[in-house]
mmCIF file of N, CA and C in Angstrom:
data_model
loop_
_atom_site.group_PDB
_atom_site.id
_atom_site.type_symbol
_atom_site.label_atom_id
_atom_site.label_comp_id
_atom_site.label_asym_id
_atom_site.label_seq_id
_atom_site.Cartn_x
_atom_site.Cartn_y
_atom_site.Cartn_z
ATOM 1 N N UNK A 138 -19.532 -5.562 12.703
ATOM 2 C CA UNK A 138 -18.184 -6.013 12.318
ATOM 3 C C UNK A 138 -16.891 -4.034 12.864
ATOM 4 N N UNK A 139 -16.615 -4.024 14.003
ATOM 5 C CA UNK A 139 -15.907 -3.033 14.598
ATOM 6 C C UNK A 139 -15.375 -1.880 13.224
ATOM 7 N N UNK A 140 -15.122 -0.378 13.809
ATOM 8 C CA UNK A 140 -15.136 0.181 12.645
ATOM 9 C C UNK A 140 -13.547 0.692 13.213
ATOM 10 N N UNK A 141 -12.368 0.315 12.072
ATOM 11 C CA UNK A 141 -11.098 0.666 12.752
ATOM 12 C C UNK A 141 -10.511 1.912 12.433
ATOM 13 N N UNK A 142 -11.083 2.504 12.443
ATOM 14 C CA UNK A 142 -10.869 4.084 11.725
ATOM 15 C C UNK A 142 -11.472 4.884 11.240
ATOM 16 N N UNK A 143 -11.093 6.259 12.037
ATOM 17 C CA UNK A 143 -12.363 7.085 11.420
ATOM 18 C C UNK A 143 -11.379 7.724 10.856
ATOM 19 N N UNK A 144 -10.338 7.891 10.721
ATOM 20 C CA UNK A 144 -9.587 9.689 10.361
ATOM 21 C C UNK A 144 -8.684 8.548 9.715
ATOM 22 N N UNK A 145 -8.893 8.748 7.742
ATOM 23 C CA UNK A 145 -8.265 8.627 7.085
ATOM 24 C C UNK A 145 -7.366 9.449 5.731
ATOM 25 N N UNK A 146 -6.360 8.997 5.928
ATOM 26 C CA UNK A 146 -5.789 10.051 4.102
ATOM 27 C C UNK A 146 -5.465 9.107 2.984
ATOM 28 N N UNK A 147 -6.088 10.198 2.788
ATOM 29 C CA UNK A 147 -5.765 9.477 0.914
ATOM 30 C C UNK A 147 -4.372 10.301 -0.179
ATOM 31 N N UNK A 148 -3.443 9.040 -0.566
ATOM 32 C CA UNK A 148 -1.859 10.344 -0.977
ATOM 33 C C UNK A 148 -2.117 9.280 -2.451
ATOM 34 N N UNK A 149 -2.325 9.622 -3.542
ATOM 35 C CA UNK A 149 -2.168 8.875 -4.701
ATOM 36 C C UNK A 149 -3.554 8.378 -4.987
ATOM 37 N N UNK A 150 -4.530 8.023 -4.709
ATOM 38 C CA UNK A 150 -4.873 7.057 -4.505
ATOM 39 C C UNK A 150 -4.811 6.160 -3.692
ATOM 40 N N UNK A 151 -3.815 6.014 -3.073
ATOM 41 C CA UNK A 151 -3.800 4.532 -1.585
ATOM 42 C C UNK A 151 -3.940 5.420 -0.535
ATOM 43 N N UNK A 152 -4.732 4.723 -0.117
ATOM 44 C CA UNK A 152 -4.894 5.147 2.155
ATOM 45 C C UNK A 152 -4.650 4.678 3.133
ATOM 46 N N UNK A 153 -4.414 5.143 3.911
ATOM 47 C CA UNK A 153 -3.582 5.848 4.670
ATOM 48 C C UNK A 153 -3.859 5.864 6.262
ATOM 49 N N UNK A 154 -3.105 4.909 7.210
ATOM 50 C CA UNK A 154 -3.706 5.035 8.297
ATOM 51 C C UNK A 154 -2.793 6.428 9.662
ATOM 52 N N UNK A 155 -3.476 6.775 9.502
ATOM 53 C CA UNK A 155 -3.742 8.455 10.072
ATOM 54 C C UNK A 155 -2.639 7.099 11.484
ATOM 55 N N UNK A 156 -1.237 8.375 11.745
ATOM 56 C CA UNK A 156 -0.515 8.235 13.727
ATOM 57 C C UNK A 156 -1.665 7.967 14.902
ATOM 58 N N UNK A 157 -3.027 9.269 15.197
ATOM 59 C CA UNK A 157 -3.630 8.859 16.083
ATOM 60 C C UNK A 157 -5.122 7.569 16.245
ATOM 61 N N UNK A 158 -5.223 7.204 15.052
ATOM 62 C CA UNK A 158 -6.179 6.138 14.907
ATOM 63 C C UNK A 158 -5.678 4.788 15.591
ATOM 64 N N UNK A 159 -6.920 3.590 15.962
ATOM 65 C CA UNK A 159 -6.939 3.150 16.880
ATOM 66 C C UNK A 159 -6.883 1.152 16.646
ATOM 67 N N UNK A 160 -6.181 0.282 16.429
ATOM 68 C CA UNK A 160 -6.122 -0.384 15.968
ATOM 69 C C UNK A 160 -7.496 -1.721 16.139
ATOM 70 N N UNK A 161 -7.458 -2.928 15.587
ATOM 71 C CA UNK A 161 -7.084 -3.235 14.833
ATOM 72 C C UNK A 161 -6.759 -2.588 13.217
ATOM 73 N N UNK A 162 -5.540 -2.349 12.450
ATOM 74 C CA UNK A 162 -4.390 -1.908 11.604
ATOM 75 C C UNK A 162 -4.797 -2.885 9.911
ATOM 76 N N UNK A 163 -6.093 -3.231 9.188
ATOM 77 C CA UNK A 163 -5.696 -4.907 8.181
ATOM 78 C C UNK A 163 -5.684 -3.790 6.848
ATOM 79 N N UNK A 164 -5.129 -4.595 6.421
ATOM 80 C CA UNK A 164 -3.906 -4.603 5.138
ATOM 81 C C UNK A 164 -4.604 -5.403 5.074
ATOM 82 N N UNK A 165 -5.523 -5.588 2.890
ATOM 83 C CA UNK A 165 -5.911 -7.156 2.332
ATOM 84 C C UNK A 165 -4.206 -6.154 1.201
ATOM 85 N N UNK A 166 -3.957 -7.869 1.012
ATOM 86 C CA UNK A 166 -3.296 -7.836 0.128
ATOM 87 C C UNK A 166 -4.007 -8.898 -1.131
ATOM 88 N N UNK A 167 -4.125 -8.419 -2.184
ATOM 89 C CA UNK A 167 -4.366 -9.232 -3.803
ATOM 90 C C UNK A 167 -2.944 -9.116 -4.589
ATOM 91 N N UNK A 168 -3.872 -10.263 -5.273
ATOM 92 C CA UNK A 168 -2.690 -10.959 -6.267
ATOM 93 C C UNK A 168 -3.462 -10.304 -7.228
ATOM 94 N N UNK A 169 -1.941 -10.211 -8.333
ATOM 95 C CA UNK A 169 -2.054 -9.082 -9.151
ATOM 96 C C UNK A 169 -2.629 -10.162 -10.295
ATOM 97 N N UNK A 170 -2.001 -11.013 -11.004
ATOM 98 C CA UNK A 170 -1.698 -11.685 -11.713
ATOM 99 C C UNK A 170 -2.111 -13.035 -11.535
ATOM 100 N N UNK A 171 -2.920 -13.672 -9.734
ATOM 101 C CA UNK A 171 -2.450 -14.913 -9.476
ATOM 102 C C UNK A 171 -3.655 -14.615 -8.461
ATOM 103 N N UNK A 172 -3.976 -15.963 -8.431
ATOM 104 C CA UNK A 172 -5.079 -16.277 -6.854
ATOM 105 C C UNK A 172 -4.356 -16.057 -5.775
ATOM 106 N N UNK A 173 -4.206 -15.341 -4.340
ATOM 107 C CA UNK A 173 -3.276 -14.867 -3.324
ATOM 108 C C UNK A 173 -4.262 -16.323 -2.547
ATOM 109 N N UNK A 174 -5.896 -16.255 -1.840
ATOM 110 C CA UNK A 174 -6.509 -16.370 -1.092
ATOM 111 C C UNK A 174 -5.523 -18.303 -1.151
ATOM 112 N N UNK A 175 -5.173 -19.332 -2.308
ATOM 113 C CA UNK A 175 -5.307 -20.479 -1.672
ATOM 114 C C UNK A 175 -3.423 -21.223 -1.143
ATOM 115 N N UNK A 176 -3.584 -19.702 -1.056
ATOM 116 C CA UNK A 176 -1.921 -20.056 -0.895
ATOM 117 C C UNK A 176 -1.637 -19.792 0.981
ATOM 118 N N UNK A 177 -0.941 -20.667 0.930
ATOM 119 C CA UNK A 177 -1.508 -20.259 3.059
ATOM 120 C C UNK A 177 -0.392 -19.356 3.853
ATOM 121 N N UNK A 178 -0.768 -18.813 4.384
ATOM 122 C CA UNK A 178 -0.433 -17.598 5.472
ATOM 123 C C UNK A 178 0.332 -18.207 5.813
ATOM 124 N N UNK A 179 1.370 -18.783 6.148
ATOM 125 C CA UNK A 179 2.352 -19.086 6.426
ATOM 126 C C UNK A 179 3.749 -19.168 5.577
ATOM 127 N N UNK A 180 3.142 -19.038 4.152
ATOM 128 C CA UNK A 180 4.258 -18.728 3.536
ATOM 129 C C UNK A 180 4.238 -17.058 2.410
ATOM 130 N N UNK A 181 2.595 -16.565 3.154
ATOM 131 C CA UNK A 181 3.160 -15.196 3.489
ATOM 132 C C UNK A 181 3.151 -14.079 4.566
ATOM 133 N N UNK A 182 3.791 -15.178 5.396
ATOM 134 C CA UNK A 182 5.257 -14.413 6.499
ATOM 135 C C UNK A 182 5.784 -14.464 5.527
ATOM 136 N N UNK A 183 6.876 -16.193 5.741
ATOM 137 C CA UNK A 183 7.633 -16.172 5.189
ATOM 138 C C UNK A 183 7.837 -14.423 3.545
ATOM 139 N N UNK A 184 7.116 -14.374 3.192
ATOM 140 C CA UNK A 184 7.886 -13.319 1.655
ATOM 141 C C UNK A 184 7.995 -11.663 2.660
ATOM 142 N N UNK A 185 7.278 -11.856 3.732
ATOM 143 C CA UNK A 185 6.972 -10.594 4.449
ATOM 144 C C UNK A 185 8.272 -10.177 5.252
ATOM 145 N N UNK A 186 9.134 -11.593 6.348
ATOM 146 C CA UNK A 186 9.380 -11.677 7.274
ATOM 147 C C UNK A 186 11.471 -10.878 5.599
ATOM 148 N N UNK A 187 11.307 -11.998 4.927
ATOM 149 C CA UNK A 187 12.292 -11.305 3.968
ATOM 150 C C UNK A 187 12.258 -9.967 3.769
ATOM 151 N N UNK A 188 11.391 -9.970 3.139
ATOM 152 C CA UNK A 188 11.195 -8.198 3.029
ATOM 153 C C UNK A 188 10.944 -7.695 4.354
ATOM 154 N N UNK A 189 11.406 -8.078 5.824
ATOM 155 C CA UNK A 189 11.342 -7.052 6.964
ATOM 156 C C UNK A 189 10.490 -6.240 6.964
ATOM 157 N N UNK A 190 9.189 -6.786 6.853
ATOM 158 C CA UNK A 190 7.536 -6.739 6.666
ATOM 159 C C UNK A 190 7.868 -6.666 8.585
ATOM 160 N N UNK A 191 7.146 -5.719 9.802
ATOM 161 C CA UNK A 191 7.909 -5.810 11.263
ATOM 162 C C UNK A 191 6.344 -5.676 11.415
ATOM 163 N N UNK A 192 5.943 -6.082 12.549
ATOM 164 C CA UNK A 192 4.948 -5.497 13.696
ATOM 165 C C UNK A 192 3.732 -6.334 13.046
ATOM 166 N N UNK A 193 2.699 -7.858 12.077
ATOM 167 C CA UNK A 193 2.679 -8.451 11.994
ATOM 168 C C UNK A 193 1.502 -9.311 13.315
ATOM 169 N N UNK A 194 0.355 -9.337 13.009
ATOM 170 C CA UNK A 194 0.033 -9.912 14.554
ATOM 171 C C UNK A 194 -0.591 -10.403 14.304
ATOM 172 N N UNK A 195 -1.139 -12.027 12.874
ATOM 173 C CA UNK A 195 -2.300 -12.140 11.928
ATOM 174 C C UNK A 195 -2.425 -11.712 10.731
ATOM 175 N N UNK A 196 -2.556 -12.862 10.093
ATOM 176 C CA UNK A 196 -2.020 -13.254 8.292
ATOM 177 C C UNK A 196 -3.217 -14.366 7.919
ATOM 178 N N UNK A 197 -4.234 -13.817 7.825
ATOM 179 C CA UNK A 197 -5.610 -15.256 7.334
ATOM 180 C C UNK A 197 -6.130 -15.211 6.439
ATOM 181 N N UNK A 198 -6.955 -16.082 5.734
ATOM 182 C CA UNK A 198 -7.450 -15.803 4.417
ATOM 183 C C UNK A 198 -8.505 -14.638 4.428
ATOM 184 N N UNK A 199 -9.504 -14.632 2.981
ATOM 185 C CA UNK A 199 -10.153 -13.236 3.628
ATOM 186 C C UNK A 199 -10.718 -13.664 1.877
ATOM 187 N N UNK A 200 -10.497 -14.701 1.401
ATOM 188 C CA UNK A 200 -11.217 -14.639 0.270
ATOM 189 C C UNK A 200 -10.238 -15.759 -1.339
ATOM 190 N N UNK A 201 -10.601 -16.063 -1.959
ATOM 191 C CA UNK A 201 -10.628 -17.019 -2.724
ATOM 192 C C UNK A 201 -8.435 -15.787 -3.565
ATOM 193 N N UNK A 202 -8.675 -14.514 -2.555
ATOM 194 C CA UNK A 202 -8.259 -14.122 -4.340
ATOM 195 C C UNK A 202 -8.416 -12.777 -2.967
ATOM 196 N N UNK A 203 -7.911 -12.968 -1.633
ATOM 197 C CA UNK A 203 -6.987 -11.743 -0.766
ATOM 198 C C UNK A 203 -6.544 -13.085 0.045
ATOM 199 N N UNK A 204 -5.847 -11.956 0.721
ATOM 200 C CA UNK A 204 -5.531 -12.551 2.921
ATOM 201 C C UNK A 204 -5.287 -10.965 2.995
ATOM 202 N N UNK A 205 -5.774 -11.162 4.290
ATOM 203 C CA UNK A 205 -5.221 -9.884 5.330
ATOM 204 C C UNK A 205 -4.737 -10.657 6.359
ATOM 205 N N UNK A 206 -4.078 -8.948 6.709
ATOM 206 C CA UNK A 206 -2.923 -9.259 7.169
ATOM 207 C C UNK A 206 -2.887 -7.531 8.507
ATOM 208 N N UNK A 207 -2.933 -8.245 9.800
ATOM 209 C CA UNK A 207 -3.461 -6.739 10.909
ATOM 210 C C UNK A 207 -1.760 -6.935 11.374
ATOM 211 N N UNK A 208 -1.156 -5.534 11.966
ATOM 212 C CA UNK A 208 -0.469 -5.014 12.410
ATOM 213 C C UNK A 208 -0.724 -4.757 13.356
ATOM 214 N N UNK A 209 0.188 -4.120 14.488
ATOM 215 C CA UNK A 209 0.498 -3.599 15.488
ATOM 216 C C UNK A 209 0.736 -2.522 15.319
ATOM 217 N N UNK A 210 0.593 -1.604 14.857
ATOM 218 C CA UNK A 210 0.316 -0.523 14.647
ATOM 219 C C UNK A 210 0.445 0.149 13.143
ATOM 220 N N UNK A 211 0.246 1.532 13.130
ATOM 221 C CA UNK A 211 -1.018 2.371 11.864
ATOM 222 C C UNK A 211 0.819 2.439 11.338
ATOM 223 N N UNK A 212 1.766 2.067 11.756
ATOM 224 C CA UNK A 212 3.402 2.595 11.027
ATOM 225 C C UNK A 212 3.597 1.339 10.596
ATOM 226 N N UNK A 213 3.597 0.095 11.281
ATOM 227 C CA UNK A 213 3.683 -0.966 10.420
ATOM 228 C C UNK A 213 3.027 -0.844 9.181
ATOM 229 N N UNK A 214 1.498 -0.871 9.150
ATOM 230 C CA UNK A 214 0.550 -1.210 8.333
ATOM 231 C C UNK A 214 0.841 -0.065 6.679
ATOM 232 N N UNK A 215 0.855 1.171 7.525
ATOM 233 C CA UNK A 215 1.245 2.662 6.220
ATOM 234 C C UNK A 215 2.888 1.877 5.371
ATOM 235 N N UNK A 216 3.810 1.058 5.927
ATOM 236 C CA UNK A 216 5.077 1.203 5.476
ATOM 237 C C UNK A 216 4.621 -0.511 5.027
ATOM 238 N N UNK A 217 3.979 -1.693 4.943
ATOM 239 C CA UNK A 217 3.677 -2.248 3.910
ATOM 240 C C UNK A 217 2.327 -2.061 2.529
ATOM 241 N N UNK A 218 1.935 -0.916 3.431
ATOM 242 C CA UNK A 218 1.577 -0.200 1.913
ATOM 243 C C UNK A 218 2.493 0.253 0.568
ATOM 244 N N UNK A 219 3.393 1.166 1.500
ATOM 245 C CA UNK A 219 4.809 1.545 0.452
ATOM 246 C C UNK A 219 6.494 0.540 -0.313
ATOM 247 N N UNK A 220 5.536 -0.653 0.675
ATOM 248 C CA UNK A 220 6.354 -1.464 -0.127
ATOM 249 C C UNK A 220 6.390 -1.857 -1.656
ATOM 250 N N UNK A 221 7.015 -1.015 -3.076
ATOM 251 C CA UNK A 221 6.756 -1.166 -3.764
ATOM 252 C C UNK A 221 6.926 -2.740 -4.384
ATOM 253 N N UNK A 222 8.341 -3.035 -3.589
ATOM 254 C CA UNK A 222 7.852 -4.565 -4.719
ATOM 255 C C UNK A 222 7.690 -5.736 -4.512
ATOM 256 N N UNK A 223 6.114 -5.763 -3.622
ATOM 257 C CA UNK A 223 5.387 -6.660 -3.423
ATOM 258 C C UNK A 223 4.636 -6.720 -4.765
ATOM 259 N N UNK A 224 3.900 -5.076 -5.431
ATOM 260 C CA UNK A 224 4.470 -5.369 -6.891
ATOM 261 C C UNK A 224 4.755 -5.715 -7.707
ATOM 262 N N UNK A 225 5.879 -5.271 -7.357
ATOM 263 C CA UNK A 225 7.117 -6.391 -8.995
ATOM 264 C C UNK A 225 7.399 -7.391 -8.676
ATOM 265 N N UNK A 226 7.666 -7.511 -7.751
ATOM 266 C CA UNK A 226 9.051 -8.895 -7.692
ATOM 267 C C UNK A 226 7.057 -9.851 -6.359
ATOM 268 N N UNK A 227 6.421 -9.569 -6.136
ATOM 269 C CA UNK A 227 5.350 -10.789 -5.803
ATOM 270 C C UNK A 227 3.887 -10.658 -6.581
ATOM 271 N N UNK A 228 3.888 -9.966 -7.263
ATOM 272 C CA UNK A 228 3.038 -9.891 -7.523
ATOM 273 C C UNK A 228 1.157 -9.164 -6.995
ATOM 274 N N UNK A 229 1.406 -8.669 -5.778
ATOM 275 C CA UNK A 229 0.673 -8.147 -4.824
ATOM 276 C C UNK A 229 0.266 -6.543 -4.630
ATOM 277 N N UNK A 230 -1.117 -6.889 -5.415
ATOM 278 C CA UNK A 230 -1.203 -4.688 -4.860
ATOM 279 C C UNK A 230 -2.019 -5.680 -2.782
ATOM 280 N N UNK A 231 -1.937 -4.236 -1.950
ATOM 281 C CA UNK A 231 -1.899 -3.907 -1.262
ATOM 282 C C UNK A 231 -2.893 -2.430 -0.946
ATOM 283 N N UNK A 232 -3.869 -2.978 -0.041
ATOM 284 C CA UNK A 232 -4.965 -1.536 0.483
ATOM 285 C C UNK A 232 -5.226 -1.176 1.313
ATOM 286 N N UNK A 233 -6.076 -0.340 2.282
ATOM 287 C CA UNK A 233 -7.006 -1.091 3.055
ATOM 288 C C UNK A 233 -8.015 -0.597 3.022
ATOM 289 N N UNK A 234 -9.180 -2.224 3.705
ATOM 290 C CA UNK A 234 -10.552 -1.302 2.271
ATOM 291 C C UNK A 234 -11.375 -0.774 2.979
ATOM 292 N N UNK A 235 -12.262 -0.070 2.509
ATOM 293 C CA UNK A 235 -12.608 1.431 2.902
ATOM 294 C C UNK A 235 -13.705 1.192 4.091
ATOM 295 N N UNK A 236 -14.310 0.339 3.617
ATOM 296 C CA UNK A 236 -15.522 -0.025 4.134
ATOM 297 C C UNK A 236 -15.606 -0.459 5.703
ATOM 298 N N UNK A 237 -14.259 -1.378 5.460
ATOM 299 C CA UNK A 237 -13.458 -1.438 6.917
ATOM 300 C C UNK A 237 -12.849 0.109 7.878
ATOM 301 N N UNK A 238 -13.027 0.530 7.496
ATOM 302 C CA UNK A 238 -11.904 2.689 7.148
ATOM 303 C C UNK A 238 -13.244 3.530 7.840
ATOM 304 N N UNK A 239 -15.244 3.919 7.140
ATOM 305 C CA UNK A 239 -15.473 4.355 6.307
ATOM 306 C C UNK A 239 -17.032 4.381 7.116
ATOM 307 N N UNK A 240 -17.950 5.098 8.327
ATOM 308 C CA UNK A 240 -18.785 5.066 8.651
ATOM 309 C C UNK A 240 -19.757 5.824 8.329
ATOM 310 N N UNK A 241 -20.581 4.925 7.658
ATOM 311 C CA UNK A 241 -22.726 5.957 6.354
ATOM 312 C C UNK A 241 -23.441 5.650 8.081
ATOM 313 N N UNK A 242 -23.948 6.488 8.064
ATOM 314 C CA UNK A 242 -25.140 6.684 9.674
ATOM 315 C C UNK A 242 -26.015 8.112 9.282
ATOM 316 N N UNK A 243 -27.207 8.296 10.074
ATOM 317 C CA UNK A 243 -27.446 9.404 9.667
ATOM 318 C C UNK A 243 -28.160 9.614 10.692
ATOM 319 N N UNK A 244 -28.584 11.401 10.584
ATOM 320 C CA UNK A 244 -28.683 11.584 12.644
ATOM 321 C C UNK A 244 -30.492 11.290 13.273
ATOM 322 N N UNK A 245 -30.895 10.080 13.910
ATOM 323 C CA UNK A 245 -32.475 10.179 13.583
ATOM 324 C C UNK A 245 -32.840 11.911 14.674
ATOM 325 N N UNK A 246 -32.517 12.592 15.355
ATOM 326 C CA UNK A 246 -33.212 13.653 15.905
ATOM 327 C C UNK A 246 -33.885 13.922 15.082
#
C-alpha cells in the first residue's frame, strides 16, 4: 500500500492532512456505539450528503466496524474530521489512520 502523506499535523489529538500533501486522502469512520461496517456505503453517502460533506471520491467497507471515505482534496478530508455532528447525531468517530500517513525505515548505508 502506498504512503498517503509524509506531512501530518496533530491538534488536540486529531490528525489532519496538510495542504501540500498528495492524495488519496483517506478518512476512516468508526461507530461509537454500533458497528458501521455492515451498513451499505450508499447509506453512509446519503448521511454525508445531508451533512453537506463534499469532495468524496469513494466509500467502501474496511472491516466490521470501519468505513473508508476517500476525498478529492485534503481540505475536504479535514472538514469531515472537524464536523462534530457525526459524533453527536450519528455516533461516528472519524480519523486518519496513522499507519497510512507515517513511514518507518532504516538507512542501509
